[in-house]
mmCIF file with all atom_site columns, C-alpha atoms in Angstrom:
data_model
loop_
_atom_site.group_PDB
_atom_site.id
_atom_site.type_symbol
_atom_site.label_atom_id
_atom_site.label_alt_id
_atom_site.label_comp_id
_atom_site.label_asym_id
_atom_site.label_entity_id
_atom_site.label_seq_id
_atom_site.pdbx_PDB_ins_code
_atom_site.Cartn_x
_atom_site.Cartn_y
_atom_site.Cartn_z
_atom_site.occupancy
_atom_site.B_iso_or_equiv
_atom_site.pdbx_formal_charge
_atom_site.auth_seq_id
_atom_site.auth_comp_id
_atom_site.auth_asym_id
_atom_site.auth_atom_id
_atom_site.pdbx_PDB_model_num
ATOM 1   C CA . MET A 1 1   ? -0.297  9.380   -23.804 1.00 79.00 ? 1   MET A CA 1
ATOM 2   C CA . LYS A 1 2   ? 2.139   6.486   -23.460 1.00 89.00 ? 2   LYS A CA 1
ATOM 3   C CA . PRO A 1 3   ? 4.034   6.258   -20.144 1.00 92.00 ? 3   PRO A CA 1
ATOM 4   C CA . LYS A 1 4   ? 7.774   6.607   -19.622 1.00 94.00 ? 4   LYS A CA 1
ATOM 5   C CA . LEU A 1 5   ? 9.780   3.694   -18.212 1.00 93.00 ? 5   LEU A CA 1
ATOM 6   C CA . THR A 1 6   ? 13.077  3.701   -16.336 1.00 94.00 ? 6   THR A CA 1
ATOM 7   C CA . ILE A 1 7   ? 15.091  0.513   -15.733 1.00 92.00 ? 7   ILE A CA 1
ATOM 8   C CA . PHE A 1 8   ? 17.509  0.478   -12.783 1.00 92.00 ? 8   PHE A CA 1
ATOM 9   C CA . ASP A 1 9   ? 19.608  -2.652  -13.248 1.00 88.00 ? 9   ASP A CA 1
ATOM 10  C CA . GLU A 1 10  ? 22.809  -4.205  -14.547 1.00 79.00 ? 10  GLU A CA 1
ATOM 11  C CA . PRO A 1 11  ? 24.588  -5.529  -16.597 1.00 76.00 ? 11  PRO A CA 1
ATOM 12  C CA . ILE A 1 12  ? 24.245  -3.164  -19.533 1.00 75.00 ? 12  ILE A CA 1
ATOM 13  C CA . LEU A 1 13  ? 23.912  -6.042  -22.032 1.00 73.00 ? 13  LEU A CA 1
ATOM 14  C CA . TYR A 1 14  ? 20.814  -7.285  -20.187 1.00 78.00 ? 14  TYR A CA 1
ATOM 15  C CA . THR A 1 15  ? 19.209  -3.871  -19.709 1.00 84.00 ? 15  THR A CA 1
ATOM 16  C CA . GLU A 1 16  ? 19.785  -2.847  -23.324 1.00 84.00 ? 16  GLU A CA 1
ATOM 17  C CA . GLY A 1 17  ? 18.292  -6.137  -24.511 1.00 84.00 ? 17  GLY A CA 1
ATOM 18  C CA . LEU A 1 18  ? 15.212  -5.659  -22.332 1.00 85.00 ? 18  LEU A CA 1
ATOM 19  C CA . SER A 1 19  ? 14.921  -2.066  -23.511 1.00 87.00 ? 19  SER A CA 1
ATOM 20  C CA . LYS A 1 20  ? 14.900  -3.147  -27.179 1.00 88.00 ? 20  LYS A CA 1
ATOM 21  C CA . LEU A 1 21  ? 12.246  -5.803  -26.506 1.00 86.00 ? 21  LEU A CA 1
ATOM 22  C CA . LEU A 1 22  ? 10.025  -3.281  -24.748 1.00 87.00 ? 22  LEU A CA 1
ATOM 23  C CA . THR A 1 23  ? 10.581  -0.734  -27.512 1.00 87.00 ? 23  THR A CA 1
ATOM 24  C CA . GLN A 1 24  ? 9.187   -3.280  -29.986 1.00 86.00 ? 24  GLN A CA 1
ATOM 25  C CA . SER A 1 25  ? 6.098   -3.699  -27.791 1.00 84.00 ? 25  SER A CA 1
ATOM 26  C CA . LYS A 1 26  ? 5.324   0.014   -28.338 1.00 88.00 ? 26  LYS A CA 1
ATOM 27  C CA . ILE A 1 27  ? 3.910   0.309   -24.809 1.00 89.00 ? 27  ILE A CA 1
ATOM 28  C CA . PHE A 1 28  ? 6.166   3.143   -23.678 1.00 92.00 ? 28  PHE A CA 1
ATOM 29  C CA . ASN A 1 29  ? 6.899   6.619   -24.918 1.00 91.00 ? 29  ASN A CA 1
ATOM 30  C CA . THR A 1 30  ? 10.526  6.462   -23.745 1.00 92.00 ? 30  THR A CA 1
ATOM 31  C CA . ILE A 1 31  ? 12.698  3.839   -22.035 1.00 92.00 ? 31  ILE A CA 1
ATOM 32  C CA . ASP A 1 32  ? 15.715  4.967   -20.020 1.00 92.00 ? 32  ASP A CA 1
ATOM 33  C CA . ILE A 1 33  ? 18.426  2.909   -18.316 1.00 91.00 ? 33  ILE A CA 1
ATOM 34  C CA . CYS A 1 34  ? 20.207  3.803   -15.073 1.00 90.00 ? 34  CYS A CA 1
ATOM 35  C CA . ASN A 1 35  ? 23.139  1.711   -13.818 1.00 88.00 ? 35  ASN A CA 1
ATOM 36  C CA . SER A 1 36  ? 23.945  3.602   -10.606 1.00 89.00 ? 36  SER A CA 1
ATOM 37  C CA . LEU A 1 37  ? 22.141  5.338   -7.764  1.00 91.00 ? 37  LEU A CA 1
ATOM 38  C CA . GLU A 1 38  ? 23.665  8.641   -8.820  1.00 92.00 ? 38  GLU A CA 1
ATOM 39  C CA . THR A 1 39  ? 22.324  8.470   -12.370 1.00 92.00 ? 39  THR A CA 1
ATOM 40  C CA . LEU A 1 40  ? 18.965  7.222   -11.086 1.00 92.00 ? 40  LEU A CA 1
ATOM 41  C CA . SER A 1 41  ? 18.640  10.101  -8.614  1.00 92.00 ? 41  SER A CA 1
ATOM 42  C CA . ARG A 1 42  ? 19.547  12.653  -11.278 1.00 93.00 ? 42  ARG A CA 1
ATOM 43  C CA . HIS A 1 43  ? 17.202  11.085  -13.811 1.00 93.00 ? 43  HIS A CA 1
ATOM 44  C CA . LEU A 1 44  ? 14.244  11.025  -11.412 1.00 94.00 ? 44  LEU A CA 1
ATOM 45  C CA . LYS A 1 45  ? 14.698  14.719  -10.686 1.00 92.00 ? 45  LYS A CA 1
ATOM 46  C CA . GLU A 1 46  ? 14.985  15.715  -14.340 1.00 92.00 ? 46  GLU A CA 1
ATOM 47  C CA . GLU A 1 47  ? 12.597  13.291  -16.061 1.00 91.00 ? 47  GLU A CA 1
ATOM 48  C CA . PRO A 1 48  ? 10.590  11.187  -13.567 1.00 93.00 ? 48  PRO A CA 1
ATOM 49  C CA . PRO A 1 49  ? 8.937   8.190   -15.294 1.00 95.00 ? 49  PRO A CA 1
ATOM 50  C CA . GLU A 1 50  ? 5.500   6.723   -14.684 1.00 95.00 ? 50  GLU A CA 1
ATOM 51  C CA . ILE A 1 51  ? 7.020   3.258   -14.120 1.00 95.00 ? 51  ILE A CA 1
ATOM 52  C CA . LEU A 1 52  ? 10.345  2.338   -12.510 1.00 96.00 ? 52  LEU A CA 1
ATOM 53  C CA . VAL A 1 53  ? 11.810  -1.186  -12.667 1.00 94.00 ? 53  VAL A CA 1
ATOM 54  C CA . MET A 1 54  ? 14.386  -1.952  -9.975  1.00 92.00 ? 54  MET A CA 1
ATOM 55  C CA . SER A 1 55  ? 16.436  -5.137  -9.697  1.00 88.00 ? 55  SER A CA 1
ATOM 56  C CA . SER A 1 56  ? 17.880  -6.773  -6.585  1.00 84.00 ? 56  SER A CA 1
ATOM 57  C CA . ASN A 1 57  ? 21.166  -7.019  -8.542  1.00 80.00 ? 57  ASN A CA 1
ATOM 58  C CA . MET A 1 58  ? 21.927  -3.447  -7.634  1.00 79.00 ? 58  MET A CA 1
ATOM 59  C CA . LEU A 1 59  ? 21.273  -3.247  -3.899  1.00 85.00 ? 59  LEU A CA 1
ATOM 60  C CA . MET A 1 60  ? 21.077  -5.200  -0.678  1.00 87.00 ? 60  MET A CA 1
ATOM 61  C CA . LEU A 1 61  ? 17.504  -5.660  0.544   1.00 87.00 ? 61  LEU A CA 1
ATOM 62  C CA . THR A 1 62  ? 17.878  -3.110  3.359   1.00 89.00 ? 62  THR A CA 1
ATOM 63  C CA . GLU A 1 63  ? 19.268  -0.586  0.861   1.00 92.00 ? 63  GLU A CA 1
ATOM 64  C CA . LEU A 1 64  ? 16.409  -1.368  -1.496  1.00 92.00 ? 64  LEU A CA 1
ATOM 65  C CA . TYR A 1 65  ? 13.880  -0.497  1.227   1.00 93.00 ? 65  TYR A CA 1
ATOM 66  C CA . LYS A 1 66  ? 15.514  2.909   1.715   1.00 93.00 ? 66  LYS A CA 1
ATOM 67  C CA . VAL A 1 67  ? 15.674  3.700   -1.995  1.00 94.00 ? 67  VAL A CA 1
ATOM 68  C CA . ILE A 1 68  ? 11.989  2.805   -2.418  1.00 95.00 ? 68  ILE A CA 1
ATOM 69  C CA . GLU A 1 69  ? 11.053  5.036   0.517   1.00 94.00 ? 69  GLU A CA 1
ATOM 70  C CA . ASN A 1 70  ? 13.057  7.932   -0.953  1.00 94.00 ? 70  ASN A CA 1
ATOM 71  C CA . VAL A 1 71  ? 11.577  7.511   -4.432  1.00 95.00 ? 71  VAL A CA 1
ATOM 72  C CA . ILE A 1 72  ? 7.990   7.331   -3.130  1.00 94.00 ? 72  ILE A CA 1
ATOM 73  C CA . SER A 1 73  ? 8.460   10.289  -0.794  1.00 93.00 ? 73  SER A CA 1
ATOM 74  C CA . GLU A 1 74  ? 9.673   12.494  -3.643  1.00 92.00 ? 74  GLU A CA 1
ATOM 75  C CA . HIS A 1 75  ? 7.642   11.029  -6.513  1.00 92.00 ? 75  HIS A CA 1
ATOM 76  C CA . ASN A 1 76  ? 4.575   9.271   -5.094  1.00 90.00 ? 76  ASN A CA 1
ATOM 77  C CA . SER A 1 77  ? 3.037   8.849   -8.554  1.00 92.00 ? 77  SER A CA 1
ATOM 78  C CA . ILE A 1 78  ? 5.854   6.547   -9.747  1.00 95.00 ? 78  ILE A CA 1
ATOM 79  C CA . LYS A 1 79  ? 4.826   2.891   -9.896  1.00 96.00 ? 79  LYS A CA 1
ATOM 80  C CA . ILE A 1 80  ? 7.689   0.625   -8.857  1.00 96.00 ? 80  ILE A CA 1
ATOM 81  C CA . ILE A 1 81  ? 8.303   -2.923  -10.067 1.00 96.00 ? 81  ILE A CA 1
ATOM 82  C CA . ILE A 1 82  ? 10.828  -4.953  -8.076  1.00 94.00 ? 82  ILE A CA 1
ATOM 83  C CA . ILE A 1 83  ? 12.622  -7.914  -9.650  1.00 92.00 ? 83  ILE A CA 1
ATOM 84  C CA . GLY A 1 84  ? 13.708  -9.803  -6.550  1.00 90.00 ? 84  GLY A CA 1
ATOM 85  C CA . ASN A 1 85  ? 15.899  -12.773 -5.787  1.00 86.00 ? 85  ASN A CA 1
ATOM 86  C CA . CYS A 1 86  ? 13.071  -15.102 -4.690  1.00 82.00 ? 86  CYS A CA 1
ATOM 87  C CA . TYR A 1 87  ? 12.528  -13.164 -1.458  1.00 87.00 ? 87  TYR A CA 1
ATOM 88  C CA . ASP A 1 88  ? 10.480  -14.752 1.306   1.00 84.00 ? 88  ASP A CA 1
ATOM 89  C CA . MET A 1 89  ? 6.933   -13.603 2.031   1.00 82.00 ? 89  MET A CA 1
ATOM 90  C CA . ILE A 1 90  ? 7.843   -11.323 4.915   1.00 84.00 ? 90  ILE A CA 1
ATOM 91  C CA . ASP A 1 91  ? 10.297  -9.401  2.721   1.00 90.00 ? 91  ASP A CA 1
ATOM 92  C CA . ILE A 1 92  ? 7.854   -9.185  -0.188  1.00 89.00 ? 92  ILE A CA 1
ATOM 93  C CA . ARG A 1 93  ? 5.122   -7.917  2.107   1.00 87.00 ? 93  ARG A CA 1
ATOM 94  C CA . LYS A 1 94  ? 7.475   -5.271  3.445   1.00 91.00 ? 94  LYS A CA 1
ATOM 95  C CA . LEU A 1 95  ? 8.324   -4.179  -0.103  1.00 93.00 ? 95  LEU A CA 1
ATOM 96  C CA . PHE A 1 96  ? 4.628   -3.613  -0.802  1.00 92.00 ? 96  PHE A CA 1
ATOM 97  C CA . ASN A 1 97  ? 4.264   -1.779  2.501   1.00 91.00 ? 97  ASN A CA 1
ATOM 98  C CA . LYS A 1 98  ? 7.101   0.507   1.397   1.00 93.00 ? 98  LYS A CA 1
ATOM 99  C CA . GLY A 1 99  ? 5.114   1.399   -1.708  1.00 93.00 ? 99  GLY A CA 1
ATOM 100 C CA . ILE A 1 100 ? 5.937   -0.915  -4.627  1.00 94.00 ? 100 ILE A CA 1
ATOM 101 C CA . LYS A 1 101 ? 3.119   -1.896  -6.989  1.00 94.00 ? 101 LYS A CA 1
ATOM 102 C CA . SER A 1 102 ? 4.532   -5.088  -8.487  1.00 94.00 ? 102 SER A CA 1
ATOM 103 C CA . TYR A 1 103 ? 6.878   -7.929  -7.514  1.00 94.00 ? 103 TYR A CA 1
ATOM 104 C CA . LEU A 1 104 ? 8.556   -10.381 -9.909  1.00 93.00 ? 104 LEU A CA 1
ATOM 105 C CA . ASP A 1 105 ? 11.065  -13.125 -9.140  1.00 91.00 ? 105 ASP A CA 1
ATOM 106 C CA . LYS A 1 106 ? 14.296  -13.631 -11.069 1.00 86.00 ? 106 LYS A CA 1
ATOM 107 C CA . ASN A 1 107 ? 12.713  -16.623 -12.804 1.00 85.00 ? 107 ASN A CA 1
ATOM 108 C CA . SER A 1 108 ? 9.755   -14.599 -14.129 1.00 89.00 ? 108 SER A CA 1
ATOM 109 C CA . ASN A 1 109 ? 9.652   -14.611 -17.928 1.00 89.00 ? 109 ASN A CA 1
ATOM 110 C CA . TYR A 1 110 ? 9.089   -11.760 -20.379 1.00 89.00 ? 110 TYR A CA 1
ATOM 111 C CA . ASN A 1 111 ? 5.361   -12.489 -20.765 1.00 90.00 ? 111 ASN A CA 1
ATOM 112 C CA . GLU A 1 112 ? 4.858   -12.213 -17.025 1.00 91.00 ? 112 GLU A CA 1
ATOM 113 C CA . PHE A 1 113 ? 6.804   -8.972  -17.067 1.00 91.00 ? 113 PHE A CA 1
ATOM 114 C CA . LEU A 1 114 ? 4.329   -7.632  -19.653 1.00 91.00 ? 114 LEU A CA 1
ATOM 115 C CA . LYS A 1 115 ? 1.427   -8.796  -17.472 1.00 92.00 ? 115 LYS A CA 1
ATOM 116 C CA . SER A 1 116 ? 2.921   -6.799  -14.639 1.00 93.00 ? 116 SER A CA 1
ATOM 117 C CA . ILE A 1 117 ? 3.202   -3.693  -16.827 1.00 93.00 ? 117 ILE A CA 1
ATOM 118 C CA . ASN A 1 118 ? -0.403  -4.023  -18.004 1.00 91.00 ? 118 ASN A CA 1
ATOM 119 C CA . ALA A 1 119 ? -1.629  -4.428  -14.415 1.00 92.00 ? 119 ALA A CA 1
ATOM 120 C CA . LEU A 1 120 ? 0.131   -1.219  -13.399 1.00 93.00 ? 120 LEU A CA 1
ATOM 121 C CA . LEU A 1 121 ? -1.332  0.653   -16.359 1.00 91.00 ? 121 LEU A CA 1
ATOM 122 C CA . LEU A 1 122 ? -4.760  -0.396  -15.025 1.00 91.00 ? 122 LEU A CA 1
ATOM 123 C CA . ASN A 1 123 ? -3.812  0.896   -11.546 1.00 91.00 ? 123 ASN A CA 1
ATOM 124 C CA . GLU A 1 124 ? -3.668  -2.654  -10.171 1.00 91.00 ? 124 GLU A CA 1
ATOM 125 C CA . ILE A 1 125 ? -0.944  -4.399  -8.188  1.00 91.00 ? 125 ILE A CA 1
ATOM 126 C CA . TYR A 1 126 ? 0.818   -7.518  -9.446  1.00 92.00 ? 126 TYR A CA 1
ATOM 127 C CA . ILE A 1 127 ? 2.729   -10.393 -7.875  1.00 91.00 ? 127 ILE A CA 1
ATOM 128 C CA . CYS A 1 128 ? 4.286   -13.148 -9.981  1.00 90.00 ? 128 CYS A CA 1
ATOM 129 C CA . ASP A 1 129 ? 2.907   -16.691 -10.002 1.00 86.00 ? 129 ASP A CA 1
ATOM 130 C CA . HIS A 1 130 ? 5.993   -18.169 -8.328  1.00 86.00 ? 130 HIS A CA 1
ATOM 131 C CA . ALA A 1 131 ? 5.712   -15.765 -5.396  1.00 86.00 ? 131 ALA A CA 1
ATOM 132 C CA . LYS A 1 132 ? 1.949   -16.409 -5.166  1.00 83.00 ? 132 LYS A CA 1
ATOM 133 C CA . GLU A 1 133 ? 2.610   -20.131 -4.740  1.00 79.00 ? 133 GLU A CA 1
ATOM 134 C CA . ARG A 1 134 ? 5.089   -19.419 -1.947  1.00 76.00 ? 134 ARG A CA 1
ATOM 135 C CA . MET A 1 135 ? 2.601   -17.062 -0.347  1.00 74.00 ? 135 MET A CA 1
ATOM 136 C CA . ILE A 1 136 ? -0.124  -19.708 -0.271  1.00 69.00 ? 136 ILE A CA 1
ATOM 137 C CA . SER A 1 137 ? 2.319   -22.251 1.180   1.00 68.00 ? 137 SER A CA 1
ATOM 138 C CA . PHE A 1 138 ? 3.473   -19.704 3.760   1.00 62.00 ? 138 PHE A CA 1
ATOM 139 C CA . ILE A 1 139 ? -0.078  -18.886 4.850   1.00 62.00 ? 139 ILE A CA 1
ATOM 140 C CA . SER A 1 140 ? -1.006  -22.571 5.064   1.00 61.00 ? 140 SER A CA 1
ATOM 141 C CA . ASN A 1 141 ? 2.047   -23.311 7.222   1.00 60.00 ? 141 ASN A CA 1
ATOM 142 C CA . GLU A 1 142 ? 1.245   -20.366 9.489   1.00 58.00 ? 142 GLU A CA 1
ATOM 143 C CA . GLN A 1 143 ? -2.283  -21.685 9.897   1.00 55.00 ? 143 GLN A CA 1
ATOM 144 C CA . ASP A 1 144 ? -0.971  -25.088 10.945  1.00 54.00 ? 144 ASP A CA 1
ATOM 145 C CA . LYS A 1 145 ? 1.428   -23.542 13.483  1.00 55.00 ? 145 LYS A CA 1
ATOM 146 C CA . ARG A 1 146 ? -0.914  -21.009 15.058  1.00 55.00 ? 146 ARG A CA 1
ATOM 147 C CA . ASN A 1 147 ? -4.176  -22.886 14.815  1.00 55.00 ? 147 ASN A CA 1
ATOM 148 C CA . PRO A 1 148 ? -3.687  -26.561 15.683  1.00 51.00 ? 148 PRO A CA 1
ATOM 149 C CA . HIS A 1 149 ? -7.430  -26.757 16.424  1.00 52.00 ? 149 HIS A CA 1
ATOM 150 C CA . ILE A 1 150 ? -8.197  -26.256 12.732  1.00 52.00 ? 150 ILE A CA 1
ATOM 151 C CA . LYS A 1 151 ? -8.600  -29.767 11.384  1.00 52.00 ? 151 LYS A CA 1
ATOM 152 C CA . GLU A 1 152 ? -8.348  -28.819 7.715   1.00 70.00 ? 152 GLU A CA 1
ATOM 153 C CA . PRO A 1 153 ? -6.417  -25.894 6.154   1.00 80.00 ? 153 PRO A CA 1
ATOM 154 C CA . LEU A 1 154 ? -8.171  -23.382 3.948   1.00 85.00 ? 154 LEU A CA 1
ATOM 155 C CA . THR A 1 155 ? -7.976  -24.048 0.230   1.00 88.00 ? 155 THR A CA 1
ATOM 156 C CA . ARG A 1 156 ? -6.589  -21.502 -2.192  1.00 89.00 ? 156 ARG A CA 1
ATOM 157 C CA . ARG A 1 157 ? -10.118 -20.430 -3.210  1.00 91.00 ? 157 ARG A CA 1
ATOM 158 C CA . GLU A 1 158 ? -11.261 -20.236 0.424   1.00 91.00 ? 158 GLU A CA 1
ATOM 159 C CA . MET A 1 159 ? -8.289  -18.040 1.253   1.00 90.00 ? 159 MET A CA 1
ATOM 160 C CA . GLU A 1 160 ? -9.163  -15.804 -1.683  1.00 92.00 ? 160 GLU A CA 1
ATOM 161 C CA . ILE A 1 161 ? -12.781 -15.479 -0.508  1.00 93.00 ? 161 ILE A CA 1
ATOM 162 C CA . LEU A 1 162 ? -11.663 -14.911 3.084   1.00 92.00 ? 162 LEU A CA 1
ATOM 163 C CA . LYS A 1 163 ? -9.643  -11.869 1.974   1.00 90.00 ? 163 LYS A CA 1
ATOM 164 C CA . LEU A 1 164 ? -12.587 -10.498 -0.004  1.00 92.00 ? 164 LEU A CA 1
ATOM 165 C CA . ILE A 1 165 ? -14.848 -10.934 3.030   1.00 90.00 ? 165 ILE A CA 1
ATOM 166 C CA . CYS A 1 166 ? -12.294 -8.961  5.049   1.00 88.00 ? 166 CYS A CA 1
ATOM 167 C CA . ASP A 1 167 ? -12.441 -6.250  2.365   1.00 86.00 ? 167 ASP A CA 1
ATOM 168 C CA . GLY A 1 168 ? -16.157 -5.909  3.155   1.00 86.00 ? 168 GLY A CA 1
ATOM 169 C CA . LEU A 1 169 ? -17.492 -7.507  -0.037  1.00 91.00 ? 169 LEU A CA 1
ATOM 170 C CA . SER A 1 170 ? -20.904 -9.169  0.034   1.00 91.00 ? 170 SER A CA 1
ATOM 171 C CA . SER A 1 171 ? -21.531 -12.637 -1.383  1.00 92.00 ? 171 SER A CA 1
ATOM 172 C CA . LYS A 1 172 ? -22.992 -10.977 -4.485  1.00 93.00 ? 172 LYS A CA 1
ATOM 173 C CA . ASP A 1 173 ? -19.912 -8.773  -4.895  1.00 93.00 ? 173 ASP A CA 1
ATOM 174 C CA . ILE A 1 174 ? -17.609 -11.777 -4.474  1.00 93.00 ? 174 ILE A CA 1
ATOM 175 C CA . SER A 1 175 ? -19.563 -13.848 -7.000  1.00 93.00 ? 175 SER A CA 1
ATOM 176 C CA . GLU A 1 176 ? -19.275 -11.075 -9.576  1.00 92.00 ? 176 GLU A CA 1
ATOM 177 C CA . LYS A 1 177 ? -15.579 -10.502 -8.895  1.00 92.00 ? 177 LYS A CA 1
ATOM 178 C CA . LEU A 1 178 ? -14.643 -14.198 -9.100  1.00 93.00 ? 178 LEU A CA 1
ATOM 179 C CA . PHE A 1 179 ? -17.195 -15.102 -11.801 1.00 92.00 ? 179 PHE A CA 1
ATOM 180 C CA . ILE A 1 180 ? -18.838 -17.801 -9.682  1.00 93.00 ? 180 ILE A CA 1
ATOM 181 C CA . SER A 1 181 ? -22.409 -18.208 -8.483  1.00 92.00 ? 181 SER A CA 1
ATOM 182 C CA . ILE A 1 182 ? -23.670 -16.764 -5.193  1.00 92.00 ? 182 ILE A CA 1
ATOM 183 C CA . ASN A 1 183 ? -24.495 -20.312 -4.054  1.00 92.00 ? 183 ASN A CA 1
ATOM 184 C CA . THR A 1 184 ? -20.874 -21.318 -4.598  1.00 93.00 ? 184 THR A CA 1
ATOM 185 C CA . VAL A 1 185 ? -19.712 -18.299 -2.587  1.00 93.00 ? 185 VAL A CA 1
ATOM 186 C CA . GLU A 1 186 ? -22.112 -19.178 0.236   1.00 92.00 ? 186 GLU A CA 1
ATOM 187 C CA . THR A 1 187 ? -20.844 -22.764 0.249   1.00 92.00 ? 187 THR A CA 1
ATOM 188 C CA . HIS A 1 188 ? -17.254 -21.548 0.547   1.00 92.00 ? 188 HIS A CA 1
ATOM 189 C CA . ARG A 1 189 ? -18.287 -19.070 3.269   1.00 91.00 ? 189 ARG A CA 1
ATOM 190 C CA . LYS A 1 190 ? -19.895 -21.863 5.315   1.00 91.00 ? 190 LYS A CA 1
ATOM 191 C CA . ARG A 1 191 ? -16.797 -24.040 4.980   1.00 90.00 ? 191 ARG A CA 1
ATOM 192 C CA . ILE A 1 192 ? -14.564 -21.155 6.045   1.00 90.00 ? 192 ILE A CA 1
ATOM 193 C CA . LEU A 1 193 ? -16.719 -20.537 9.134   1.00 89.00 ? 193 LEU A CA 1
ATOM 194 C CA . LEU A 1 194 ? -16.622 -24.236 9.964   1.00 87.00 ? 194 LEU A CA 1
ATOM 195 C CA . LYS A 1 195 ? -12.864 -24.562 9.525   1.00 86.00 ? 195 LYS A CA 1
ATOM 196 C CA . LEU A 1 196 ? -12.140 -21.426 11.560  1.00 85.00 ? 196 LEU A CA 1
ATOM 197 C CA . ASN A 1 197 ? -14.728 -22.265 14.189  1.00 82.00 ? 197 ASN A CA 1
ATOM 198 C CA . ALA A 1 198 ? -16.143 -18.766 13.614  1.00 83.00 ? 198 ALA A CA 1
ATOM 199 C CA . LYS A 1 199 ? -19.780 -17.709 13.991  1.00 84.00 ? 199 LYS A CA 1
ATOM 200 C CA . ASN A 1 200 ? -19.891 -14.893 11.440  1.00 87.00 ? 200 ASN A CA 1
ATOM 201 C CA . SER A 1 201 ? -17.864 -12.523 9.247   1.00 85.00 ? 201 SER A CA 1
ATOM 202 C CA . VAL A 1 202 ? -16.583 -10.689 12.315  1.00 83.00 ? 202 VAL A CA 1
ATOM 203 C CA . GLY A 1 203 ? -14.958 -13.923 13.445  1.00 82.00 ? 203 GLY A CA 1
ATOM 204 C CA . ILE A 1 204 ? -13.391 -14.357 10.013  1.00 87.00 ? 204 ILE A CA 1
ATOM 205 C CA . VAL A 1 205 ? -11.916 -10.847 10.094  1.00 85.00 ? 205 VAL A CA 1
ATOM 206 C CA . LYS A 1 206 ? -10.662 -11.391 13.655  1.00 82.00 ? 206 LYS A CA 1
ATOM 207 C CA . TYR A 1 207 ? -8.918  -14.594 12.559  1.00 81.00 ? 207 TYR A CA 1
ATOM 208 C CA . ALA A 1 208 ? -7.348  -12.856 9.546   1.00 82.00 ? 208 ALA A CA 1
ATOM 209 C CA . ILE A 1 209 ? -5.982  -10.010 11.673  1.00 79.00 ? 209 ILE A CA 1
ATOM 210 C CA . GLU A 1 210 ? -4.658  -12.253 14.435  1.00 77.00 ? 210 GLU A CA 1
ATOM 211 C CA . ASN A 1 211 ? -2.870  -14.423 11.882  1.00 75.00 ? 211 ASN A CA 1
ATOM 212 C CA . HIS A 1 212 ? -1.466  -11.489 9.866   1.00 74.00 ? 212 HIS A CA 1
ATOM 213 C CA . ILE A 1 213 ? -3.353  -12.435 6.696   1.00 77.00 ? 213 ILE A CA 1
ATOM 214 C CA . ILE A 1 214 ? -4.506  -8.814  6.529   1.00 71.00 ? 214 ILE A CA 1
ATOM 215 C CA . ASP A 1 215 ? -3.217  -5.704  8.270   1.00 59.00 ? 215 ASP A CA 1
#
């Protein structure tokens, strides 16, 4: 059965245009528009959707946190997409901690919006490419500040493998997930250990926790 979508945003011209585009995609069973907290609250009680899109146009960031908490507490099966105003990494991380499943920036295009929808339908999380680039830059800068003894920052691929190591994946698991050979994974693992001056995976996890790369 196709999911229901609710869009919480303004202006009406924009939301109606997006609604018509999504209707043509035939992804959703129904698409509803809410332009106020009152109509949103009433709609969620009467006909809660599977996916809720919320824009930063409507609320201040602190208000957005509270609304997300309220929605998740009452309807924990709703998957929330936030369209933010190029928030920094700390704010985006907090949004995910509050319970959202996807983050897009204002400059995200329609195709990326569809990618986000498809990810949610597969029970995955999604973060737009622009925010990913800022995240990598943020992490690299934090490494430089907190770890002056590290001569060379981790590459994007090394950071990706580091997180998978922290998730408890073996080299074989990582190779299958990233579609690379086990030898390539082992080479990256050795470079990560060398750069972090760590002896084993425990040292990698310890580094990741101390530097807030993982919770």
